[in-house]
Tab-separated table of N, CA and C in Angstrom:
chain	number	residue	atom	x	y	z
S	200	UNK	N	-93.343	225.358	115.691
S	200	UNK	CA	-91.500	224.331	115.161
S	200	UNK	C	-91.001	225.558	115.000
S	201	UNK	N	-89.434	225.842	115.690
S	201	UNK	CA	-88.421	226.822	115.993
S	201	UNK	C	-87.292	226.275	114.925
S	202	UNK	N	-87.683	226.433	113.199
S	202	UNK	CA	-87.074	226.964	112.762
S	202	UNK	C	-85.444	226.765	112.458
S	203	UNK	N	-85.253	227.942	113.145
S	203	UNK	CA	-83.323	228.104	112.422
S	203	UNK	C	-82.919	227.127	113.891
S	204	UNK	N	-83.743	226.515	115.230
S	204	UNK	CA	-83.158	225.876	115.774
S	204	UNK	C	-83.031	224.518	115.040
S	205	UNK	N	-84.320	223.833	114.971
S	205	UNK	CA	-83.977	222.562	114.274
S	205	UNK	C	-83.394	222.629	112.579
S	206	UNK	N	-83.481	224.009	111.805
S	206	UNK	CA	-82.328	224.068	110.873
S	206	UNK	C	-80.913	223.728	110.452
S	207	UNK	N	-81.297	224.209	112.121
S	207	UNK	CA	-79.562	224.761	112.339
S	207	UNK	C	-79.009	226.726	111.537
S	208	UNK	N	-79.570	227.321	110.773
S	208	UNK	CA	-79.898	228.183	109.668
S	208	UNK	C	-79.412	229.231	110.224
S	209	UNK	N	-79.264	230.188	109.668
S	209	UNK	CA	-78.166	232.304	111.062
S	209	UNK	C	-79.787	232.891	110.378
S	210	UNK	N	-79.356	234.043	110.357
S	210	UNK	CA	-80.437	234.709	109.587
S	210	UNK	C	-79.705	235.163	107.994
S	211	UNK	N	-78.114	235.181	108.003
S	211	UNK	CA	-78.216	235.509	106.170
S	211	UNK	C	-78.099	234.138	105.140
S	212	UNK	N	-79.492	233.324	105.537
S	212	UNK	CA	-79.265	232.156	104.777
S	212	UNK	C	-80.307	232.526	103.998
S	213	UNK	N	-81.221	231.152	103.449
S	213	UNK	CA	-82.449	231.408	102.490
S	213	UNK	C	-82.951	230.164	102.137
S	214	UNK	N	-83.977	229.807	101.324
S	214	UNK	CA	-84.261	228.410	100.992
S	214	UNK	C	-84.366	228.603	99.504
S	215	UNK	N	-83.297	227.644	99.201
S	215	UNK	CA	-83.979	227.955	97.672
S	215	UNK	C	-84.797	226.718	97.027
S	216	UNK	N	-85.359	227.253	96.155
S	216	UNK	CA	-86.671	225.397	95.491
S	216	UNK	C	-85.898	225.221	94.083
S	217	UNK	N	-85.908	224.095	93.524
S	217	UNK	CA	-85.730	224.731	92.217
S	217	UNK	C	-86.846	223.409	91.567
S	218	UNK	N	-87.336	223.674	91.093
S	218	UNK	CA	-88.329	223.538	90.164
S	218	UNK	C	-90.005	224.683	90.304
S	219	UNK	N	-91.169	223.899	89.733
S	219	UNK	CA	-92.547	224.828	89.836
S	219	UNK	C	-93.070	223.815	89.647
S	220	UNK	N	-92.713	221.953	89.937
S	220	UNK	CA	-94.283	221.673	89.632
S	220	UNK	C	-94.794	221.346	90.962
S	221	UNK	N	-95.654	220.384	91.226
S	221	UNK	CA	-96.437	220.475	92.032
S	221	UNK	C	-95.721	219.684	94.031
S	222	UNK	N	-94.330	219.680	93.463
S	222	UNK	CA	-93.994	218.510	94.435
S	222	UNK	C	-92.956	220.241	95.502
S	223	UNK	N	-92.413	220.993	94.090
S	223	UNK	CA	-91.396	222.282	94.111
S	223	UNK	C	-93.093	223.126	95.133
S	224	UNK	N	-94.664	223.619	94.676
S	224	UNK	CA	-95.154	223.989	95.310
S	224	UNK	C	-95.287	223.639	96.906
S	225	UNK	N	-95.891	222.627	96.790
S	225	UNK	CA	-95.432	222.100	98.271
S	225	UNK	C	-94.602	222.592	99.392
S	226	UNK	N	-93.171	222.135	98.474
S	226	UNK	CA	-92.724	222.950	99.359
S	226	UNK	C	-92.387	223.938	99.801
S	227	UNK	N	-92.675	225.564	99.202
S	227	UNK	CA	-92.932	226.420	99.009
S	227	UNK	C	-94.180	227.340	99.925
S	228	UNK	N	-95.182	226.062	99.915
S	228	UNK	CA	-96.174	226.482	100.780
S	228	UNK	C	-96.135	226.331	102.556
S	229	UNK	N	-95.208	225.339	102.520
S	229	UNK	CA	-95.376	224.319	103.564
S	229	UNK	C	-94.088	224.890	104.973
S	230	UNK	N	-93.429	225.687	103.904
S	230	UNK	CA	-92.108	226.745	104.309
S	230	UNK	C	-92.767	227.872	104.107
S	231	UNK	N	-93.710	227.953	103.887
S	231	UNK	CA	-94.704	229.334	104.556
S	231	UNK	C	-95.232	229.307	105.569
S	232	UNK	N	-96.244	228.200	105.548
S	232	UNK	CA	-97.520	227.689	107.018
S	232	UNK	C	-96.224	227.374	107.450
S	233	UNK	N	-95.507	227.278	108.391
S	233	UNK	CA	-94.203	226.884	109.063
S	233	UNK	C	-94.069	227.953	109.477
S	234	UNK	N	-93.877	229.284	108.920
S	234	UNK	CA	-93.312	230.134	109.628
S	234	UNK	C	-92.037	230.624	108.761
S	235	UNK	N	-91.875	230.172	107.904
S	235	UNK	CA	-90.089	230.449	107.687
S	235	UNK	C	-89.621	232.158	107.696
S	236	UNK	N	-88.421	232.023	108.397
S	236	UNK	CA	-88.313	233.428	108.682
S	236	UNK	C	-87.319	233.597	107.534
S	237	UNK	N	-86.648	232.662	106.493
S	237	UNK	CA	-86.282	233.562	105.889
S	237	UNK	C	-86.308	232.889	104.222
S	238	UNK	N	-85.663	234.825	103.832
S	238	UNK	CA	-86.766	234.351	102.286
S	238	UNK	C	-86.135	233.654	101.231
S	239	UNK	N	-87.695	232.843	100.193
S	239	UNK	CA	-87.225	231.854	99.586
S	239	UNK	C	-87.234	232.900	98.659
S	240	UNK	N	-86.739	231.250	97.271
S	240	UNK	CA	-86.189	231.502	95.690
S	240	UNK	C	-86.542	230.426	95.340
S	241	UNK	N	-87.535	230.318	94.051
S	241	UNK	CA	-88.020	229.933	93.587
S	241	UNK	C	-87.286	229.620	92.439
S	242	UNK	N	-86.986	228.614	91.601
S	242	UNK	CA	-85.822	229.119	90.061
S	242	UNK	C	-86.621	227.842	89.551
S	243	UNK	N	-87.074	228.579	88.646
S	243	UNK	CA	-87.717	227.172	87.309
S	243	UNK	C	-87.518	227.664	85.603
S	244	UNK	N	-86.991	226.528	84.618
S	244	UNK	CA	-86.581	226.552	83.651
S	244	UNK	C	-87.960	227.187	83.124
S	245	UNK	N	-88.691	227.410	83.284
S	245	UNK	CA	-90.751	228.128	82.959
S	245	UNK	C	-90.310	229.469	82.931
S	246	UNK	N	-91.014	229.421	82.071
S	246	UNK	CA	-90.841	230.744	81.674
S	246	UNK	C	-92.132	231.651	82.745
S	247	UNK	N	-93.004	230.723	83.259
S	247	UNK	CA	-94.517	231.047	83.959
S	247	UNK	C	-94.737	231.100	85.588
S	248	UNK	N	-95.346	230.998	85.898
S	248	UNK	CA	-95.700	230.640	87.534
S	248	UNK	C	-95.639	229.418	87.083
S	249	UNK	N	-95.949	228.431	88.377
S	249	UNK	CA	-95.901	227.564	88.799
S	249	UNK	C	-97.289	226.739	88.291
S	250	UNK	N	-97.962	226.087	87.465
S	250	UNK	CA	-98.763	225.881	86.768
S	250	UNK	C	-99.486	224.442	86.815
S	251	UNK	N	-100.911	224.591	86.390
S	251	UNK	CA	-101.062	222.866	86.743
S	251	UNK	C	-101.413	222.346	85.149
S	252	UNK	N	-99.944	221.467	85.072
S	252	UNK	CA	-99.610	220.768	83.896
S	252	UNK	C	-101.344	220.020	84.035
S	253	UNK	N	-101.583	219.408	84.325
S	253	UNK	CA	-102.654	218.253	84.078
S	253	UNK	C	-103.774	219.139	83.305
S	254	UNK	N	-104.128	220.175	83.515
S	254	UNK	CA	-105.339	221.250	82.683
S	254	UNK	C	-104.797	220.861	81.118
S	255	UNK	N	-103.263	221.396	81.489
S	255	UNK	CA	-103.225	221.191	79.975
S	255	UNK	C	-103.420	220.008	78.818
S	256	UNK	N	-103.182	218.873	79.886
S	256	UNK	CA	-103.284	217.859	79.437
S	256	UNK	C	-105.806	217.578	79.265
S	257	UNK	N	-105.961	217.684	79.493
S	257	UNK	CA	-107.472	217.538	79.160
S	257	UNK	C	-108.065	218.442	78.749
S	258	UNK	N	-108.516	219.662	78.886
S	258	UNK	CA	-109.446	219.739	78.170
S	258	UNK	C	-108.828	221.932	78.162
S	259	UNK	N	-108.010	221.693	77.066
S	259	UNK	CA	-107.269	222.573	76.486
S	259	UNK	C	-108.089	224.188	75.957
S	260	UNK	N	-108.418	223.664	74.681
S	260	UNK	CA	-109.619	224.432	74.514
S	260	UNK	C	-110.624	225.107	75.196
S	261	UNK	N	-111.291	224.424	75.813
S	261	UNK	CA	-112.516	225.194	77.174
S	261	UNK	C	-111.459	225.874	78.710
S	262	UNK	N	-110.093	225.847	78.890
S	262	UNK	CA	-109.620	226.385	79.949
S	262	UNK	C	-108.586	227.683	78.917
S	263	UNK	N	-109.372	228.563	80.473
S	263	UNK	CA	-108.462	229.964	79.925
S	263	UNK	C	-107.448	230.416	80.561
S	264	UNK	N	-106.393	230.817	79.713
S	264	UNK	CA	-104.977	230.939	80.137
S	264	UNK	C	-105.193	231.703	81.701
S	265	UNK	N	-105.706	232.447	82.320
S	265	UNK	CA	-104.922	232.616	83.439
S	265	UNK	C	-105.629	231.124	84.504
S	266	UNK	N	-106.491	230.460	84.305
S	266	UNK	CA	-106.812	229.002	84.863
S	266	UNK	C	-105.560	228.253	85.456
S	267	UNK	N	-104.365	227.529	84.535
S	267	UNK	CA	-104.215	227.316	84.395
S	267	UNK	C	-102.931	227.391	86.002
S	268	UNK	N	-103.266	228.579	86.131
S	268	UNK	CA	-101.849	228.537	87.216
S	268	UNK	C	-102.378	228.303	88.329
S	269	UNK	N	-101.762	227.805	89.672
S	269	UNK	CA	-102.187	227.279	91.104
S	269	UNK	C	-102.634	228.175	91.500
S	270	UNK	N	-101.231	230.013	91.306
S	270	UNK	CA	-102.252	231.316	92.396
S	270	UNK	C	-101.147	232.281	91.619
S	271	UNK	N	-102.211	233.613	91.225
S	271	UNK	CA	-101.049	235.064	90.550
S	271	UNK	C	-100.045	235.237	90.920
S	272	UNK	N	-99.632	236.017	90.795
S	272	UNK	CA	-98.430	236.631	90.960
S	272	UNK	C	-98.266	237.532	92.225
S	273	UNK	N	-99.885	237.962	92.102
S	273	UNK	CA	-99.291	238.817	93.819
S	273	UNK	C	-99.564	238.381	94.982
S	274	UNK	N	-99.944	237.362	94.566
S	274	UNK	CA	-99.984	235.854	95.598
S	274	UNK	C	-98.263	235.790	96.159
S	275	UNK	N	-97.742	235.448	95.245
S	275	UNK	CA	-97.274	234.765	95.909
S	275	UNK	C	-95.430	236.263	95.879
S	276	UNK	N	-96.272	237.458	95.415
S	276	UNK	CA	-95.150	238.363	96.019
S	276	UNK	C	-95.823	238.807	97.440
S	277	UNK	N	-96.830	238.561	98.003
S	277	UNK	CA	-97.395	238.908	99.098
S	277	UNK	C	-96.649	238.120	100.242
S	278	UNK	N	-96.380	236.723	99.444
S	278	UNK	CA	-95.173	235.572	100.339
S	278	UNK	C	-93.894	236.561	100.192
S	279	UNK	N	-93.587	236.974	99.899
S	279	UNK	CA	-91.839	237.313	99.856
S	279	UNK	C	-91.178	236.515	98.889
S	280	UNK	N	-92.026	235.712	98.019
S	280	UNK	CA	-91.593	235.229	97.088
S	280	UNK	C	-90.988	235.404	96.032
S	281	UNK	N	-89.475	235.142	95.691
S	281	UNK	CA	-88.787	235.732	94.716
S	281	UNK	C	-88.580	234.382	93.358
S	282	UNK	N	-89.004	234.973	92.349
S	282	UNK	CA	-88.907	233.386	91.430
S	282	UNK	C	-87.420	233.877	90.177
S	283	UNK	N	-86.962	232.933	89.695
S	283	UNK	CA	-86.079	233.140	88.778
S	283	UNK	C	-86.555	232.162	87.829
S	284	UNK	N	-87.077	233.075	87.176
S	284	UNK	CA	-87.924	232.187	85.409
S	284	UNK	C	-87.222	231.746	84.898
S	285	UNK	N	-87.324	230.821	83.575
S	285	UNK	CA	-86.299	230.533	82.930
S	285	UNK	C	-84.743	230.810	82.587
S	286	UNK	N	-84.981	229.874	84.085
S	286	UNK	CA	-83.156	229.796	84.877
S	286	UNK	C	-83.264	228.426	85.128
S	287	UNK	N	-81.818	227.806	84.876
S	287	UNK	CA	-81.570	226.690	84.373
S	287	UNK	C	-80.804	226.601	85.262
S	288	UNK	N	-80.951	225.376	86.488
S	288	UNK	CA	-79.793	225.486	87.194
S	288	UNK	C	-78.676	223.861	86.546
S	289	UNK	N	-77.405	224.045	86.904
S	289	UNK	CA	-76.560	223.899	85.293
S	289	UNK	C	-75.776	222.645	86.864
S	290	UNK	N	-75.240	223.406	88.053
S	290	UNK	CA	-74.391	222.772	88.929
S	290	UNK	C	-74.418	223.545	90.349
S	291	UNK	N	-74.801	222.365	91.757
S	291	UNK	CA	-74.691	222.737	92.436
S	291	UNK	C	-73.253	222.379	93.497
S	292	UNK	N	-72.932	223.618	93.564
S	292	UNK	CA	-71.708	223.291	94.864
S	292	UNK	C	-71.707	222.964	95.831
S	293	UNK	N	-71.710	222.162	96.603
S	293	UNK	CA	-70.800	221.907	98.126
S	293	UNK	C	-69.731	222.031	99.414
S	294	UNK	N	-68.793	223.156	98.230
S	294	UNK	CA	-68.050	223.434	98.719
S	294	UNK	C	-68.025	224.786	99.987
S	295	UNK	N	-70.023	225.097	99.794
S	295	UNK	CA	-70.152	226.664	101.203
S	295	UNK	C	-70.878	224.707	102.197
S	296	UNK	N	-70.892	224.092	102.228
S	296	UNK	CA	-72.197	223.179	103.346
S	296	UNK	C	-71.243	223.113	104.253
S	297	UNK	N	-72.748	223.195	105.469
S	297	UNK	CA	-71.373	222.530	106.607
S	297	UNK	C	-72.040	221.426	106.652
S	298	UNK	N	-70.574	220.084	107.456
S	298	UNK	CA	-70.829	218.852	107.798
S	298	UNK	C	-71.063	218.937	108.709
């Protein structure tokens, strides 16, 4: 898929994903698999990398801290993903969007 043609984005554009739950992680991995040529930034109010919340609700006593994360930080670094942790999005303006 030619993302530049299909999405109409130019070389100065980027993808921003808000959140770090399963849907956000799926979006990130899909963009990578599609060969996204643009920088990807993930903004999350969590102070950690994306983690499996269901593991926390099942057997927290036998789960190691590092085992709750989907991937470690070196995985995301190898993809060139920028994380903005402990960050809330309060407003998204539309003035710069093309119609």
